[in-house]
PDB file of C-alpha atoms in Angstrom:
ATOM      1  CA  MET N  27       0.000   0.000   0.000  1.00 49.00           C
ATOM      2  CA  PRO N  28       1.465   3.394  -0.951  1.00 52.00           C
ATOM      3  CA  ARG N  29       2.552   5.470   2.032  1.00 53.00           C
ATOM      4  CA  ARG N  30       0.145   8.308   1.147  1.00 52.00           C
ATOM      5  CA  ILE N  31      -2.876   5.956   1.260  1.00 51.00           C
ATOM      6  CA  TRP N  32      -1.600   4.238   4.408  1.00 48.00           C
ATOM      7  CA  HIS N  33      -1.163   7.631   6.082  1.00 51.00           C
ATOM      8  CA  ALA N  34      -4.687   8.767   5.134  1.00 52.00           C
ATOM      9  CA  ARG N  35      -6.215   5.532   6.427  1.00 57.00           C
ATOM     10  CA  ASN N  36      -4.116   5.608   9.579  1.00 65.00           C
ATOM     11  CA  THR N  37      -5.023   9.250  10.228  1.00 72.00           C
ATOM     12  CA  SER N  38      -8.726   8.524   9.682  1.00 73.00           C
ATOM     13  CA  ALA N  39      -8.605   5.502  11.972  1.00 78.00           C
ATOM     14  CA  THR N  40      -6.851   7.567  14.650  1.00 82.00           C
ATOM     15  CA  ALA N  41      -9.439  10.357  14.346  1.00 82.00           C
ATOM     16  CA  LEU N  42     -12.296   7.858  14.658  1.00 80.00           C
ATOM     17  CA  ARG N  43     -10.735   6.250  17.740  1.00 84.00           C
ATOM     18  CA  GLU N  44     -10.296   9.699  19.317  1.00 87.00           C
ATOM     19  CA  LEU N  45     -13.911  10.569  18.523  1.00 82.00           C
ATOM     20  CA  LYS N  46     -15.119   7.315  20.079  1.00 81.00           C
ATOM     21  CA  THR N  47     -13.040   7.999  23.221  1.00 85.00           C
ATOM     22  CA  ARG N  48     -14.447  11.534  23.505  1.00 84.00           C
ATOM     23  CA  GLN N  49     -17.993  10.238  23.022  1.00 79.00           C
ATOM     24  CA  LYS N  50     -17.467   7.648  25.768  1.00 81.00           C
ATOM     25  CA  ARG N  51     -16.267  10.371  28.162  1.00 84.00           C
ATOM     26  CA  GLU N  52     -19.240  12.595  27.326  1.00 80.00           C
ATOM     27  CA  ARG N  53     -21.740   9.763  27.702  1.00 77.00           C
ATOM     28  CA  LEU N  54     -20.231   8.661  31.021  1.00 82.00           C
ATOM     29  CA  ALA N  55     -20.440  12.270  32.253  1.00 84.00           C
ATOM     30  CA  LEU N  56     -24.181  12.067  31.501  1.00 78.00           C
ATOM     31  CA  GLY N  57     -24.393   8.758  33.342  1.00 80.00           C
ATOM     32  CA  LYS N  58     -25.124   6.837  30.135  1.00 74.00           C
ATOM     33  CA  PRO N  59     -22.622   4.263  28.910  1.00 70.00           C
ATOM     34  CA  LEU N  60     -21.699   4.251  25.217  1.00 64.00           C
ATOM     35  CA  ASP N  61     -22.953   1.153  23.418  1.00 69.00           C
ATOM     36  CA  ASP N  62     -20.706  -0.348  20.737  1.00 66.00           C
ATOM     37  CA  ASP N  63     -23.526  -0.195  18.183  1.00 68.00           C
ATOM     38  CA  MET N  64     -24.186   3.540  18.612  1.00 70.00           C
ATOM     39  CA  HIS N  65     -23.756   5.965  15.722  1.00 72.00           C
ATOM     40  CA  MET N  66     -20.504   7.882  15.345  1.00 70.00           C
ATOM     41  CA  CYS N  67     -22.485  10.972  14.294  1.00 75.00           C
ATOM     42  CA  SER N  68     -24.723  11.430  17.270  1.00 75.00           C
ATOM     43  CA  THR N  69     -25.855  14.034  19.724  1.00 74.00           C
ATOM     44  CA  ILE N  70     -24.248  14.065  23.141  1.00 68.00           C
ATOM     45  CA  ASP N  71     -27.044  11.869  24.476  1.00 69.00           C
ATOM     46  CA  GLY N  72     -26.458   9.244  21.752  1.00 70.00           C
ATOM     47  CA  LYS N  73     -29.306  10.035  19.383  1.00 77.00           C
ATOM     48  CA  PRO N  74     -28.321   9.853  15.700  1.00 82.00           C
ATOM     49  CA  VAL N  75     -27.777  13.099  13.847  1.00 83.00           C
ATOM     50  CA  LEU N  76     -30.090  12.951  10.863  1.00 84.00           C
ATOM     51  CA  PRO N  77     -29.111  14.317   7.423  1.00 82.00           C
ATOM     52  CA  ARG N  78     -31.657  17.111   7.718  1.00 87.00           C
ATOM     53  CA  THR N  79     -29.789  18.280  10.840  1.00 87.00           C
ATOM     54  CA  PHE N  80     -26.623  18.823   8.794  1.00 85.00           C
ATOM     55  CA  THR N  81     -28.728  20.569   6.147  1.00 89.00           C
ATOM     56  CA  GLY N  82     -30.122  22.945   8.768  1.00 91.00           C
ATOM     57  CA  TRP N  83     -26.653  23.691  10.169  1.00 89.00           C
ATOM     58  CA  PHE N  84     -25.341  24.298   6.663  1.00 90.00           C
ATOM     59  CA  HIS N  85     -28.150  26.678   5.698  1.00 93.00           C
ATOM     60  CA  ARG N  86     -27.856  28.680   8.921  1.00 93.00           C
ATOM     61  CA  THR N  87     -24.111  29.052   8.281  1.00 92.00           C
ATOM     62  CA  ARG N  88     -24.713  29.932   4.614  1.00 90.00           C
ATOM     63  CA  ILE N  89     -27.294  32.594   5.509  1.00 94.00           C
ATOM     64  CA  ALA N  90     -25.020  34.079   8.191  1.00 94.00           C
ATOM     65  CA  ALA N  91     -22.222  34.263   5.596  1.00 92.00           C
ATOM     66  CA  GLU N  92     -24.653  35.933   3.160  1.00 93.00           C
ATOM     67  CA  LEU N  93     -24.027  33.291   0.495  1.00 88.00           C
ATOM     68  CA  PRO N  94     -26.547  32.396  -2.211  1.00 91.00           C
ATOM     69  CA  ARG N  95     -28.847  29.436  -1.735  1.00 91.00           C
ATOM     70  CA  ILE N  96     -27.263  26.107  -2.655  1.00 88.00           C
ATOM     71  CA  THR N  97     -27.951  22.604  -1.421  1.00 88.00           C
ATOM     72  CA  LEU N  98     -25.305  20.432   0.174  1.00 85.00           C
ATOM     73  CA  ARG N  99     -25.726  18.022  -2.730  1.00 85.00           C
ATOM     74  CA  ASN N 100     -25.039  20.782  -5.265  1.00 87.00           C
ATOM     75  CA  LEU N 101     -22.096  21.980  -3.212  1.00 86.00           C
ATOM     76  CA  ARG N 102     -20.661  18.452  -3.314  1.00 85.00           C
ATOM     77  CA  HIS N 103     -21.211  18.296  -7.085  1.00 86.00           C
ATOM     78  CA  SER N 104     -19.494  21.657  -7.450  1.00 85.00           C
ATOM     79  CA  SER N 105     -16.503  20.481  -5.444  1.00 87.00           C
ATOM     80  CA  VAL N 106     -16.014  17.557  -7.841  1.00 88.00           C
ATOM     81  CA  SER N 107     -16.142  19.834 -10.883  1.00 85.00           C
ATOM     82  CA  VAL N 108     -13.822  22.426  -9.313  1.00 86.00           C
ATOM     83  CA  MET N 109     -11.252  19.777  -8.396  1.00 87.00           C
ATOM     84  CA  LEU N 110     -11.317  18.260 -11.879  1.00 86.00           C
ATOM     85  CA  HIS N 111     -11.054  21.719 -13.452  1.00 82.00           C
ATOM     86  CA  ALA N 112      -8.037  22.415 -11.210  1.00 85.00           C
ATOM     87  CA  ALA N 113      -6.325  19.397 -12.840  1.00 83.00           C
ATOM     88  CA  ILE N 114      -6.483  17.240  -9.732  1.00 88.00           C
ATOM     89  CA  PRO N 115      -6.266  13.645 -10.992  1.00 89.00           C
ATOM     90  CA  ALA N 116      -9.671  12.022 -11.461  1.00 89.00           C
ATOM     91  CA  SER N 117      -8.568   9.097  -9.291  1.00 89.00           C
ATOM     92  CA  THR N 118      -7.874  11.489  -6.394  1.00 90.00           C
ATOM     93  CA  VAL N 119     -11.163  13.350  -6.860  1.00 88.00           C
ATOM     94  CA  ALA N 120     -13.055  10.043  -7.001  1.00 88.00           C
ATOM     95  CA  ALA N 121     -11.390   8.777  -3.824  1.00 88.00           C
ATOM     96  CA  TRP N 122     -12.070  12.062  -1.997  1.00 86.00           C
ATOM     97  CA  HIS N 123     -15.785  11.866  -2.829  1.00 86.00           C
ATOM     98  CA  GLY N 124     -16.204   8.093  -2.510  1.00 84.00           C
ATOM     99  CA  HIS N 125     -16.838   7.616  -6.217  1.00 84.00           C
ATOM    100  CA  ASP N 126     -15.660   5.233  -8.876  1.00 86.00           C
ATOM    101  CA  VAL N 127     -13.210   6.937 -11.267  1.00 89.00           C
ATOM    102  CA  ARG N 128     -15.275   6.047 -14.347  1.00 89.00           C
ATOM    103  CA  MET N 129     -18.419   7.532 -12.831  1.00 86.00           C
ATOM    104  CA  THR N 130     -16.563  10.669 -11.725  1.00 86.00           C
ATOM    105  CA  THR N 131     -15.185  11.377 -15.183  1.00 85.00           C
ATOM    106  CA  ALA N 132     -18.392  10.401 -17.018  1.00 85.00           C
ATOM    107  CA  VAL N 133     -20.714  12.508 -14.859  1.00 84.00           C
ATOM    108  CA  TYR N 134     -18.616  15.459 -13.738  1.00 80.00           C
ATOM    109  CA  ASN N 135     -15.775  16.022 -16.171  1.00 70.00           C
ATOM    110  CA  ARG N 136     -16.517  19.138 -18.191  1.00 70.00           C
ATOM    111  CA  VAL N 137     -14.412  20.676 -20.922  1.00 67.00           C
ATOM    112  CA  TYR N 138     -13.648  24.352 -20.416  1.00 68.00           C
ATOM    113  CA  ASP N 139     -12.325  26.742 -23.074  1.00 72.00           C
ATOM    114  CA  GLU N 140      -8.959  27.144 -21.365  1.00 75.00           C
ATOM    115  CA  GLY N 141      -8.608  23.349 -21.338  1.00 73.00           C
ATOM    116  CA  LEU N 142      -9.224  23.240 -25.071  1.00 74.00           C
ATOM    117  CA  THR N 143      -6.728  26.073 -25.584  1.00 80.00           C
ATOM    118  CA  ALA N 144      -4.110  24.230 -23.524  1.00 79.00           C
ATOM    119  CA  ALA N 145      -4.713  21.037 -25.508  1.00 79.00           C
ATOM    120  CA  ALA N 146      -4.360  22.927 -28.797  1.00 82.00           C
ATOM    121  CA  SER N 147      -1.158  24.589 -27.579  1.00 85.00           C
ATOM    122  CA  ALA N 148       0.273  21.229 -26.558  1.00 86.00           C
ATOM    123  CA  MET N 149      -0.439  19.807 -30.010  1.00 87.00           C
ATOM    124  CA  PHE N 150       0.273  22.790 -32.264  1.00 86.00           C
ATOM    125  CA  GLY N 151       2.093  25.444 -30.221  1.00 85.00           C
ATOM    126  CA  PRO N 152       0.769  28.753 -28.921  1.00 78.00           C
ATOM    127  CA  ALA N 153      -2.092  30.306 -30.912  1.00 67.00           C
ATOM    128  CA  ASP N 154      -0.225  33.599 -31.436  1.00 66.00           C
ATOM    129  CA  LYS N 155       2.416  31.777 -33.548  1.00 60.00           C
ATOM    130  CA  ALA N 156      -0.124  30.265 -35.942  1.00 51.00           C
ATOM    131  CA  VAL N 157       0.377  31.047 -39.617  1.00 49.00           C
TER     132      VAL N 157
END
């Protein structure tokens, strides 16, 4: 396994263990033991945090920042497109978002004018030197 992938997995595993330890401390402080089958994303009393909760938090933050209305789903889609447009390898973008590489490139990969210009320059040289 490449070191970069090992490090990411190791870091994630460490973060999850630390979260579990913190949740156990919080639950014990409430006098409620932490069950092994409890959700990692939960309120302090162990109730699961539902997706609509994250949506509410996101929209309150968005409104406070005076940003235009966008859904979390659209924001996620935008992040894929922005990363691909920034020339981040499709395999990296797919891994970041939990996608298959083929699906990522088929659904999200867009061609922008500057990309076409760069491709033309690579094949034929800069446009200003054309005869």
